[in-house]
């Protein structure tokens, strides 16, 4: 089996590993990100919510008890939120930039009133702020891995990692820092990086020679790329 380095949370890595195992791949978990849920009180005064992360979507799908309309980033998060009958997903943006462009369509002088009953639910660390007239509520704290255990370093040294999955800019930046800190470049520079987006892929310029990203920022597209690249590799070796 070809080895894949996974860089989400421990739980997400475990779920991904099961899917990849069924496709004939072995996974090595490097849990770069971890979450501490805050279990906040969800106000029933909001009529609209904005969600930009899969983790927030999972929390809100369980917590929302009143009818709301939702703007969300990502099809996966939209599917999670739609499991709650109280949440009507009315807009799906492919990324944060697309969401900001949608928000900007509201005239600036009308925006504060327009978003008066809207709440943006997120973690404490975000890539970009939404406009200040949209109230934000933090519902979980994020922390990033600062060191790798010796046992996992040894596993990376000896496992001939063929592929690396990277899902976000912050996880990508953290992984690059860990690669330099633990001198892992000789063991990973020939691995094929599969990133969630071109922005994430570009972080690794000079780190890995082979870089790819999905046509859409979803796990399913990352899987499609993995299968396609692996098929080519196997045909080349045959």
GROMACS .gro file of N, CA, C and O in nm, residues 130-175:
model
  184
  130UNK      N    1  -1.450   3.892   0.842
  130UNK     CA    2  -1.564   3.944   0.767
  130UNK      C    3  -1.580   4.091   0.803
  130UNK      O    4  -1.520   4.141   0.899
  131UNK      N    5  -1.659   4.165   0.727
  131UNK     CA    6  -1.680   4.307   0.759
  131UNK      C    7  -1.726   4.326   0.903
  131UNK      O    8  -1.797   4.242   0.959
  132UNK      N    9  -1.687   4.437   0.963
  132UNK     CA   10  -1.711   4.462   1.105
  132UNK      C   11  -1.858   4.474   1.141
  132UNK      O   12  -1.895   4.460   1.258
  133UNK      N   13  -1.944   4.500   1.042
  133UNK     CA   14  -2.087   4.514   1.073
  133UNK      C   15  -2.155   4.378   1.090
  133UNK      O   16  -2.274   4.372   1.123
  134UNK      N   17  -2.083   4.269   1.071
  134UNK     CA   18  -2.139   4.136   1.095
  134UNK      C   19  -2.086   4.084   1.229
  134UNK      O   20  -1.966   4.058   1.243
  135UNK      N   21  -2.171   4.069   1.330
  135UNK     CA   22  -2.126   4.021   1.461
  135UNK      C   23  -2.067   3.881   1.449
  135UNK      O   24  -2.117   3.796   1.374
  136UNK      N   25  -1.961   3.856   1.525
  136UNK     CA   26  -1.895   3.726   1.523
  136UNK      C   27  -1.901   3.664   1.661
  136UNK      O   28  -1.878   3.730   1.762
  137UNK      N   29  -1.932   3.535   1.667
  137UNK     CA   30  -1.931   3.461   1.792
  137UNK      C   31  -1.836   3.342   1.779
  137UNK      O   32  -1.849   3.260   1.688
  138UNK      N   33  -1.740   3.333   1.870
  138UNK     CA   34  -1.643   3.225   1.869
  138UNK      C   35  -1.702   3.105   1.943
  138UNK      O   36  -1.743   3.117   2.058
  139UNK      N   37  -1.708   2.990   1.875
  139UNK     CA   38  -1.769   2.873   1.935
  139UNK      C   39  -1.669   2.759   1.959
  139UNK      O   40  -1.705   2.654   2.012
  140UNK      N   41  -1.544   2.780   1.919
  140UNK     CA   42  -1.439   2.682   1.951
  140UNK      C   43  -1.302   2.748   1.940
  140UNK      O   44  -1.287   2.851   1.872
  141UNK      N   45  -1.207   2.691   2.009
  141UNK     CA   46  -1.069   2.739   2.002
  141UNK      C   47  -0.985   2.640   1.921
  141UNK      O   48  -1.004   2.517   1.931
  142UNK      N   49  -0.894   2.694   1.844
  142UNK     CA   50  -0.806   2.614   1.759
  142UNK      C   51  -0.664   2.623   1.813
  142UNK      O   52  -0.619   2.728   1.857
  143UNK      N   53  -0.593   2.512   1.808
  143UNK     CA   54  -0.449   2.514   1.836
  143UNK      C   55  -0.379   2.431   1.730
  143UNK      O   56  -0.436   2.335   1.676
  144UNK      N   57  -0.254   2.469   1.701
  144UNK     CA   58  -0.177   2.401   1.598
  144UNK      C   59  -0.055   2.332   1.659
  144UNK      O   60   0.003   2.381   1.756
  145UNK      N   61  -0.020   2.221   1.602
  145UNK     CA   62   0.091   2.139   1.651
  145UNK      C   63   0.221   2.218   1.644
  145UNK      O   64   0.253   2.278   1.542
  146UNK      N   65   0.296   2.218   1.754
  146UNK     CA   66   0.423   2.291   1.758
  146UNK      C   67   0.543   2.197   1.757
  146UNK      O   68   0.656   2.243   1.736
  147UNK      N   69   0.519   2.068   1.781
  147UNK     CA   70   0.629   1.972   1.786
  147UNK      C   71   0.575   1.835   1.746
  147UNK      O   72   0.457   1.806   1.764
  148UNK      N   73   0.662   1.750   1.694
  148UNK     CA   74   0.623   1.615   1.655
  148UNK      C   75   0.692   1.516   1.747
  148UNK      O   76   0.812   1.527   1.774
  149UNK      N   77   0.616   1.419   1.796
  149UNK     CA   78   0.671   1.318   1.885
  149UNK      C   79   0.780   1.237   1.813
  149UNK      O   80   0.769   1.210   1.692
  150UNK      N   81   0.884   1.196   1.885
  150UNK     CA   82   0.994   1.120   1.823
  150UNK      C   83   0.948   0.994   1.749
  150UNK      O   84   1.001   0.961   1.643
  151UNK      N   85   0.848   0.925   1.804
  151UNK     CA   86   0.799   0.803   1.739
  151UNK      C   87   0.741   0.833   1.602
  151UNK      O   88   0.759   0.755   1.506
  152UNK      N   89   0.669   0.946   1.591
  152UNK     CA   90   0.609   0.982   1.463
  152UNK      C   91   0.716   1.030   1.365
  152UNK      O   92   0.707   1.004   1.245
  153UNK      N   93   0.817   1.100   1.415
  153UNK     CA   94   0.929   1.141   1.329
  153UNK      C   95   0.996   1.018   1.269
  153UNK      O   96   1.026   1.013   1.149
  154UNK      N   97   1.019   0.917   1.352
  154UNK     CA   98   1.081   0.793   1.304
  154UNK      C   99   0.993   0.725   1.200
  154UNK      O  100   1.044   0.671   1.100
  155UNK      N  101   0.863   0.732   1.220
  155UNK     CA  102   0.770   0.672   1.125
  155UNK      C  103   0.777   0.743   0.990
  155UNK      O  104   0.773   0.679   0.884
  156UNK      N  105   0.788   0.875   0.994
  156UNK     CA  106   0.802   0.952   0.870
  156UNK      C  107   0.934   0.918   0.801
  156UNK      O  108   0.942   0.906   0.679
  157UNK      N  109   1.039   0.901   0.880
  157UNK     CA  110   1.170   0.866   0.826
  157UNK      C  111   1.168   0.733   0.751
  157UNK      O  112   1.239   0.717   0.651
  158UNK      N  113   1.089   0.639   0.800
  158UNK     CA  114   1.099   0.501   0.751
  158UNK      C  115   0.981   0.455   0.665
  158UNK      O  116   0.982   0.341   0.617
  159UNK      N  117   0.885   0.542   0.641
  159UNK     CA  118   0.760   0.495   0.578
  159UNK      C  119   0.749   0.521   0.428
  159UNK      O  120   0.650   0.483   0.367
  160UNK      N  121   0.845   0.588   0.367
  160UNK     CA  122   0.839   0.617   0.223
  160UNK      C  123   0.703   0.678   0.187
  160UNK      O  124   0.622   0.618   0.115
  161UNK      N  125   0.679   0.798   0.238
  161UNK     CA  126   0.550   0.865   0.216
  161UNK      C  127   0.539   0.911   0.070
  161UNK      O  128   0.622   0.988   0.022
  162UNK      N  129   0.437   0.863   0.003
  162UNK     CA  130   0.417   0.893  -0.139
  162UNK      C  131   0.331   1.018  -0.161
  162UNK      O  132   0.348   1.088  -0.260
  163UNK      N  133   0.238   1.042  -0.068
  163UNK     CA  134   0.143   1.150  -0.087
  163UNK      C  135   0.122   1.225   0.045
  163UNK      O  136   0.135   1.168   0.154
  164UNK      N  137   0.089   1.354   0.034
  164UNK     CA  138   0.057   1.437   0.150
  164UNK      C  139  -0.073   1.511   0.122
  164UNK      O  140  -0.086   1.576   0.017
  165UNK      N  141  -0.168   1.501   0.213
  165UNK     CA  142  -0.294   1.576   0.202
  165UNK      C  143  -0.283   1.701   0.292
  165UNK      O  144  -0.252   1.689   0.410
  166UNK      N  145  -0.314   1.818   0.236
  166UNK     CA  146  -0.315   1.942   0.314
  166UNK      C  147  -0.445   2.017   0.283
  166UNK      O  148  -0.479   2.038   0.167
  167UNK      N  149  -0.514   2.061   0.390
  167UNK     CA  150  -0.652   2.107   0.376
  167UNK      C  151  -0.672   2.257   0.395
  167UNK      O  152  -0.780   2.308   0.365
  168UNK      N  153  -0.575   2.329   0.448
  168UNK     CA  154  -0.595   2.472   0.473
  168UNK      C  155  -0.462   2.544   0.475
  168UNK      O  156  -0.356   2.482   0.489
  169UNK      N  157  -0.467   2.677   0.461
  169UNK     CA  158  -0.346   2.758   0.464
  169UNK      C  159  -0.275   2.746   0.598
  169UNK      O  160  -0.153   2.732   0.605
  170UNK      N  161  -0.351   2.755   0.706
  170UNK     CA  162  -0.288   2.749   0.838
  170UNK      C  163  -0.224   2.613   0.865
  170UNK      O  164  -0.115   2.605   0.921
  171UNK      N  165  -0.292   2.506   0.823
  171UNK     CA  166  -0.232   2.373   0.838
  171UNK      C  167  -0.109   2.360   0.749
  171UNK      O  168  -0.009   2.300   0.789
  172UNK      N  169  -0.115   2.417   0.629
  172UNK     CA  170  -0.001   2.412   0.540
  172UNK      C  171   0.119   2.486   0.596
  172UNK      O  172   0.233   2.436   0.593
  173UNK      N  173   0.095   2.605   0.649
  173UNK     CA  174   0.203   2.684   0.708
  173UNK      C  175   0.264   2.611   0.828
  173UNK      O  176   0.386   2.609   0.845
  174UNK      N  177   0.178   2.551   0.910
  174UNK     CA  178   0.226   2.475   1.026
  174UNK      C  179   0.310   2.355   0.981
  174UNK      O  180   0.416   2.328   1.039
  175UNK      N  181   0.264   2.285   0.879
  175UNK     CA  182   0.340   2.170   0.830
  175UNK      C  183   0.477   2.212   0.778
  175UNK      O  184   0.577   2.146   0.807
   0.00000   0.00000   0.00000
